[in-house]
PDB file of C-alpha atoms and ligand atoms in Angstrom:
ATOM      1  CA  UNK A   1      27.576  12.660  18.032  1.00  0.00           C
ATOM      2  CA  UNK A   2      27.053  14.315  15.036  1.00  0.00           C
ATOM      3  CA  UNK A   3      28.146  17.204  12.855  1.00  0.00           C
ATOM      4  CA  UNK A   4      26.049  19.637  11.943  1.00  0.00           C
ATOM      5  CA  UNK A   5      25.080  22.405   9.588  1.00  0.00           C
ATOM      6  CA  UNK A   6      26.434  25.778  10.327  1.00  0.00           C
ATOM      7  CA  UNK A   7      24.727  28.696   9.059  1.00  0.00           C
ATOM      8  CA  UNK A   8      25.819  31.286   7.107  1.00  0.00           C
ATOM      9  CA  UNK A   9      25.466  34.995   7.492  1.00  0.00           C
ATOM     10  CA  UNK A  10      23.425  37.127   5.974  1.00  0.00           C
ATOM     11  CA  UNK A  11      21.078  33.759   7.342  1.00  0.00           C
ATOM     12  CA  UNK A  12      17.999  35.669   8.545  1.00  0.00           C
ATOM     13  CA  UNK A  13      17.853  33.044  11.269  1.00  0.00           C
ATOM     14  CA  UNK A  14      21.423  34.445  12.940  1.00  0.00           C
ATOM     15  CA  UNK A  15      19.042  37.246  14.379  1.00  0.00           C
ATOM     16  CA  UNK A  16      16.576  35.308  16.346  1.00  0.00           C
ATOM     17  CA  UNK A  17      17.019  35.946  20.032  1.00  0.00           C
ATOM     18  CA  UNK A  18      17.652  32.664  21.963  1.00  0.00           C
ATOM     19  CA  UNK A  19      15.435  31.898  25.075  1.00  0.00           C
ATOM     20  CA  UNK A  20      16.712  30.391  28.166  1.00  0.00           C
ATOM     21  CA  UNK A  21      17.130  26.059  28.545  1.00  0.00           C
ATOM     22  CA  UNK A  22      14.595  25.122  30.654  1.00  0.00           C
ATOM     23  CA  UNK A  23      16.464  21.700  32.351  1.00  0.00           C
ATOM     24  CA  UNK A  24      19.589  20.305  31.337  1.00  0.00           C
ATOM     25  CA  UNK A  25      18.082  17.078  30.482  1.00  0.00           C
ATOM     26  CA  UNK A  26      19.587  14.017  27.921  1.00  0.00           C
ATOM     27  CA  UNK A  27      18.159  16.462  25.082  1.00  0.00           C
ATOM     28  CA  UNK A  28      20.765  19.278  26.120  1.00  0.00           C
ATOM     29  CA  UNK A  29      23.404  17.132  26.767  1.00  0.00           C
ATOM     30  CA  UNK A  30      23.147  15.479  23.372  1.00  0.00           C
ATOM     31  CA  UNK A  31      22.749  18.817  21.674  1.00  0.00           C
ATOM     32  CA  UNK A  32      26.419  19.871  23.765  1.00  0.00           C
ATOM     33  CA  UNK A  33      27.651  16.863  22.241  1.00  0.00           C
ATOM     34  CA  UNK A  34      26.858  17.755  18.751  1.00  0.00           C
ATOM     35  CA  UNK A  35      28.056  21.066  19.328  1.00  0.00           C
ATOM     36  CA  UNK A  36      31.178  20.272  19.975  1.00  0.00           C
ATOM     37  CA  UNK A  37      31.906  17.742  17.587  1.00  0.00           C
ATOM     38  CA  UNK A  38      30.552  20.459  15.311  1.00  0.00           C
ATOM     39  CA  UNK A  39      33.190  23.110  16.544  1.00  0.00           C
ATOM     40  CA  UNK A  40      35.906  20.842  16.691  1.00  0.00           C
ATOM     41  CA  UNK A  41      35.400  19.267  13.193  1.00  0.00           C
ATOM     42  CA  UNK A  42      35.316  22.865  11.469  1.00  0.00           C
ATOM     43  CA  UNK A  43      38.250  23.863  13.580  1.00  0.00           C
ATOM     44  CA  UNK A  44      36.341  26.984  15.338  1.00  0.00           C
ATOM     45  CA  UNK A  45      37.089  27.932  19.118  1.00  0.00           C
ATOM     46  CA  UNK A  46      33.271  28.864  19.996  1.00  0.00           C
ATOM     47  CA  UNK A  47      29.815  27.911  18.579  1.00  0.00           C
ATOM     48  CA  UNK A  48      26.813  29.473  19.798  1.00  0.00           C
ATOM     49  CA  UNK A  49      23.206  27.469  19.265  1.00  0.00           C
ATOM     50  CA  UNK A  50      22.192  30.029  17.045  1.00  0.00           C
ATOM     51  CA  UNK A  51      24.626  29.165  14.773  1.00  0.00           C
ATOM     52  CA  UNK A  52      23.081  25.263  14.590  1.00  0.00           C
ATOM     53  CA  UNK A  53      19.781  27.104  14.108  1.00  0.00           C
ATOM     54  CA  UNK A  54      18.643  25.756  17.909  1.00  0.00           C
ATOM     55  CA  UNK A  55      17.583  29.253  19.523  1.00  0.00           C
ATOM     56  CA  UNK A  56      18.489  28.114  23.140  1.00  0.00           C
ATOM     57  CA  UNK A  57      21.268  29.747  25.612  1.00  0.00           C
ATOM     58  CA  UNK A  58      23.852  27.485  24.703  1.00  0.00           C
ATOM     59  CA  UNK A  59      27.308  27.986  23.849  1.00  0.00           C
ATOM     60  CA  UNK A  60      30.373  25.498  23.527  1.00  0.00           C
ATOM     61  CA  UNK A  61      33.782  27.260  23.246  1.00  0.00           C
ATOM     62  CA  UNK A  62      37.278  25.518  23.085  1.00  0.00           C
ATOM     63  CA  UNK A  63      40.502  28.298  23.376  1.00  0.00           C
ATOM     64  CA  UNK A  64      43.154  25.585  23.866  1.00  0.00           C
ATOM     65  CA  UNK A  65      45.722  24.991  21.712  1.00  0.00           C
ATOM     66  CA  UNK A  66      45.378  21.138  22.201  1.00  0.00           C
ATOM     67  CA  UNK A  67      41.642  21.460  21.669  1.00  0.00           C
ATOM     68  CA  UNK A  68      41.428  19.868  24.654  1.00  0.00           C
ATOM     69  CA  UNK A  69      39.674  22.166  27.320  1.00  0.00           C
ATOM     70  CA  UNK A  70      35.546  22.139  26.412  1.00  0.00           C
ATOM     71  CA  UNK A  71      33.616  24.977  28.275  1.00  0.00           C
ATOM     72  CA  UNK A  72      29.682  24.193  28.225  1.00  0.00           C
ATOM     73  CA  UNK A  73      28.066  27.259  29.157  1.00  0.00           C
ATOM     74  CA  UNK A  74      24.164  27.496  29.373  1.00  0.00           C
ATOM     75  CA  UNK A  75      22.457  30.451  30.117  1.00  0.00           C
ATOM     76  CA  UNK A  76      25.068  32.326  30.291  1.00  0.00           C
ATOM     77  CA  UNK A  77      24.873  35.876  32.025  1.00  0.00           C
ATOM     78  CA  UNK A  78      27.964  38.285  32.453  1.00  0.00           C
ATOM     79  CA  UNK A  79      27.929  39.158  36.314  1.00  0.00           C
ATOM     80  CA  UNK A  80      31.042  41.744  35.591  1.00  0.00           C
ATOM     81  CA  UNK A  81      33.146  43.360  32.777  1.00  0.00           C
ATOM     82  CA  UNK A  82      35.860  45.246  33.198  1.00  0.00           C
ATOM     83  CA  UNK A  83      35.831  48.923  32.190  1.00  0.00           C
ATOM     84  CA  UNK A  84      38.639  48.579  30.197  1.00  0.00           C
ATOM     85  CA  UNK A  85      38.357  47.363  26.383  1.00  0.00           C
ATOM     86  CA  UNK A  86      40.302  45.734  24.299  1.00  0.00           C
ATOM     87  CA  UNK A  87      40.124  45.317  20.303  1.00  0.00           C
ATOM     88  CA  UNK A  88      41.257  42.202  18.926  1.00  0.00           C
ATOM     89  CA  UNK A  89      40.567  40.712  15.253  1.00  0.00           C
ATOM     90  CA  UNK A  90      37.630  38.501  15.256  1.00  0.00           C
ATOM     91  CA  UNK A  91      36.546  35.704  12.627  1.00  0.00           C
ATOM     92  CA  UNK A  92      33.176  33.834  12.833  1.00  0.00           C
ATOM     93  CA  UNK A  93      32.490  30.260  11.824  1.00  0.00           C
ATOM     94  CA  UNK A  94      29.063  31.478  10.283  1.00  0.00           C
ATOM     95  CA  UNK A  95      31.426  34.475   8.120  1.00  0.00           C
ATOM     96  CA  UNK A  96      33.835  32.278   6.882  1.00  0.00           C
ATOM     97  CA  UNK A  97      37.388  34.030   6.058  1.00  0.00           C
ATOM     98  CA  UNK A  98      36.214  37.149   7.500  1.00  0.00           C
ATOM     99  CA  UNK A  99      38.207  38.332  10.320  1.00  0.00           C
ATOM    100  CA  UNK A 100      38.326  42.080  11.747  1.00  0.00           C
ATOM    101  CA  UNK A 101      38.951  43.963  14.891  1.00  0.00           C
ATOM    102  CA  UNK A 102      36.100  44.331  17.435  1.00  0.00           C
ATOM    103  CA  UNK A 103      36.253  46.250  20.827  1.00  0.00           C
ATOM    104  CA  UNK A 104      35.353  43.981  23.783  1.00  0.00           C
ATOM    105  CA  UNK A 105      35.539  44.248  27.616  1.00  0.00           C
ATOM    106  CA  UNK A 106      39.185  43.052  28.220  1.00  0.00           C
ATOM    107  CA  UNK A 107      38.005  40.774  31.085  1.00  0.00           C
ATOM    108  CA  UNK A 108      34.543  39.225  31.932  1.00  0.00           C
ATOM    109  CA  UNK A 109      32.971  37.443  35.079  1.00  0.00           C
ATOM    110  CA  UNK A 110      30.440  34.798  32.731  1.00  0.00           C
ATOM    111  CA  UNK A 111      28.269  33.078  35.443  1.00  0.00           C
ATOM    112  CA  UNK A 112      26.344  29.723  33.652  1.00  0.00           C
ATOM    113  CA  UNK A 113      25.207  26.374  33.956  1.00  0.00           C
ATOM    114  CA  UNK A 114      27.845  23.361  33.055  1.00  0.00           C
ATOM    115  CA  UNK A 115      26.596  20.195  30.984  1.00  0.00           C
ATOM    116  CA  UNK A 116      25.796  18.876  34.509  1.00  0.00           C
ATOM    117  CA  UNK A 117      23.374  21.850  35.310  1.00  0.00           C
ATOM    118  CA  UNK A 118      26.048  22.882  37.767  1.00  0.00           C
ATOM    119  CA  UNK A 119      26.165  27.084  38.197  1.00  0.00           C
ATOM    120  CA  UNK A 120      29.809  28.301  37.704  1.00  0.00           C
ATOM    121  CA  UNK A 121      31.186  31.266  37.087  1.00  0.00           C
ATOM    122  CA  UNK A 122      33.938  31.669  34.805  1.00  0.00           C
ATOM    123  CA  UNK A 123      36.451  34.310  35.109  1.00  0.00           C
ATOM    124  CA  UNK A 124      37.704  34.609  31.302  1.00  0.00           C
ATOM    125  CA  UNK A 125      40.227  37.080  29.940  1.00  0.00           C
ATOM    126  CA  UNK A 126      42.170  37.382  26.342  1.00  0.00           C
ATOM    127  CA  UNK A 127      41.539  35.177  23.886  1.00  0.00           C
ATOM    128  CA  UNK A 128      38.269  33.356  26.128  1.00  0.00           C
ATOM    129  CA  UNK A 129      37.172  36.961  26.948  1.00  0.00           C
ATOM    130  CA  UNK A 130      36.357  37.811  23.497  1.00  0.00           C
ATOM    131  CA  UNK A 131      35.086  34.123  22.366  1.00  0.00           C
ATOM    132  CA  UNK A 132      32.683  34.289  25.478  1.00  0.00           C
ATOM    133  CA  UNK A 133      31.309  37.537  24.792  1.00  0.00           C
ATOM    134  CA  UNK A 134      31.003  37.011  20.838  1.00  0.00           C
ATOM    135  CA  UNK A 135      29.355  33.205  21.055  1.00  0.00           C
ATOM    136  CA  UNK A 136      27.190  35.530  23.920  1.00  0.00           C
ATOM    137  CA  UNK A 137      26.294  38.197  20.852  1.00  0.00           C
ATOM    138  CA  UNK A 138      25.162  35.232  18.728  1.00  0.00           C
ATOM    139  CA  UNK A 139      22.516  34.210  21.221  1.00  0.00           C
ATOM    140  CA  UNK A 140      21.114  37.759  21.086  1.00  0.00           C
ATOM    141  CA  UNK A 141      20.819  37.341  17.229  1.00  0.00           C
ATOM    142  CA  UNK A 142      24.263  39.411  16.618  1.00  0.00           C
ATOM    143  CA  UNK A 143      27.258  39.004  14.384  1.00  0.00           C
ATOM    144  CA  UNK A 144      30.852  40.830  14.695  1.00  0.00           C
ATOM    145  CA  UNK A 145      30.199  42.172  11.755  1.00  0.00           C
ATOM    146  CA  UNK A 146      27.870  44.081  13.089  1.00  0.00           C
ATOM    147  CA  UNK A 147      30.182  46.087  14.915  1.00  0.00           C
ATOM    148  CA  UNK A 148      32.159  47.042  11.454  1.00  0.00           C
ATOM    149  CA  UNK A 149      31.140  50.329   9.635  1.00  0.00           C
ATOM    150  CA  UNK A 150      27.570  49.646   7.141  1.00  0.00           C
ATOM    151  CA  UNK A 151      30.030  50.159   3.908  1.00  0.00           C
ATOM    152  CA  UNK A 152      32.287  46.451   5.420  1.00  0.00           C
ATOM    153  CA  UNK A 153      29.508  44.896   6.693  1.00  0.00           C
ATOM    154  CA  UNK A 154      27.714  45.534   2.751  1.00  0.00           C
ATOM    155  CA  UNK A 155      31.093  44.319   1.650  1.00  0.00           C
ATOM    156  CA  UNK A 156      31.174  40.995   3.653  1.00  0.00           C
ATOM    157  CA  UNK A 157      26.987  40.519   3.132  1.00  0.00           C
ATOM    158  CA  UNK A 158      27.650  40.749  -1.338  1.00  0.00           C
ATOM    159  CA  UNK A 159      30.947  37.957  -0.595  1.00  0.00           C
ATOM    160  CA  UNK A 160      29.175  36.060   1.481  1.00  0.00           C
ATOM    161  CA  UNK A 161      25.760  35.637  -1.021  1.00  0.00           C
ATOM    162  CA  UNK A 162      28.142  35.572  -4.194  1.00  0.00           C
ATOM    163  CA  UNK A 163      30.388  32.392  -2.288  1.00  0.00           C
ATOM    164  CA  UNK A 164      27.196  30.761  -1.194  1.00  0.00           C
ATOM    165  CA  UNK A 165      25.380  31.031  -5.005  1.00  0.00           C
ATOM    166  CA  UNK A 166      28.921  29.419  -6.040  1.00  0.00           C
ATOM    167  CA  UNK A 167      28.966  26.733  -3.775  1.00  0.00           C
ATOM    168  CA  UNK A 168      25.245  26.024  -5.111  1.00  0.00           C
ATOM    169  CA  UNK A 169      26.492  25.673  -8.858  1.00  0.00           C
TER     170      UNK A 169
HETATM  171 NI1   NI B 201      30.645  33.508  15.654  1.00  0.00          NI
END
């Protein structure tokens, strides 16, 4: 297992649109594995493959408090949302101390394939609602701060660049 680099937004490469895994082969099982010891090291609750610059339908997510529970879901589709929204604050391992409310689908019907190429569908509400459809944005290139009005999102982009120059010094 291994840890890996987590971009940064404004990264260009956040946008790029993810295609579908082909076989969940040793290659995707090795990338989950990274994944999550990625997630779990920087003490985030979802990571998208787009986040790891790998621009495959992949996302680990982790909602338990004993960080305990992995979901694995690959090629993830949502089969049902419910009409009725919810807005909860959001923060994003790749906008780090950002966090800001976002309207989501309360509930969500996620059908993928597990680790083990196994199709499931996942019935997710709450807190695993909103991870699953945000980690879900990130493989179609978005970030929650997309949702936020251009004069935050500016905001955010000009802290984000001045912290990452700093880090650089
Ligand atoms: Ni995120």
């Amino acid at each position: 297992m291994a840890i890996l680099p987590i971009l940064c937004y404004p990264d260009p490469r956040l946008h790029k649109v993810a295609q579908p895994v082909q076989t969940v082969d040793a290659r995707i099982q090795a990338l989950v594995s990274d994944m999550l010891a990625t997630m779990y090291d920087a003490h985030g609750i979802g990571l998208a493959a787009t986040q790891i610059d790998v621009h495959e339908r992949l996302v680990v997510i982790d909602v338990s408090e004993e960080r305990n529970e992995p979901l694995v879901l690959i090629n993830p589709e949502i089969v049902w949302a419910s009409p009725d929204k919810h807005v909860g604050d959001e923060g994003c391992l790749s906008v780090p101390g950002i966090y800001d409310g976002v309207e989501r689908a309360a509930a969500v019907h996620v059908r993928a394939l597990d680790a083990q190429g196994q199709s499931r569908t996942l019935e997710a509400e709450g807190l695993l609602a909103v991870c699953v459809q945000h980690e879900m944005d990130h493989l179609m290139g978005k970030v929650f701060v997309e949702y936020l009005s251009p004069l935050k999102r500016n905001r955010i982009k000009t802290k984000m660049l001045k912290q990452q120059r700093e880090a650089h010094e």
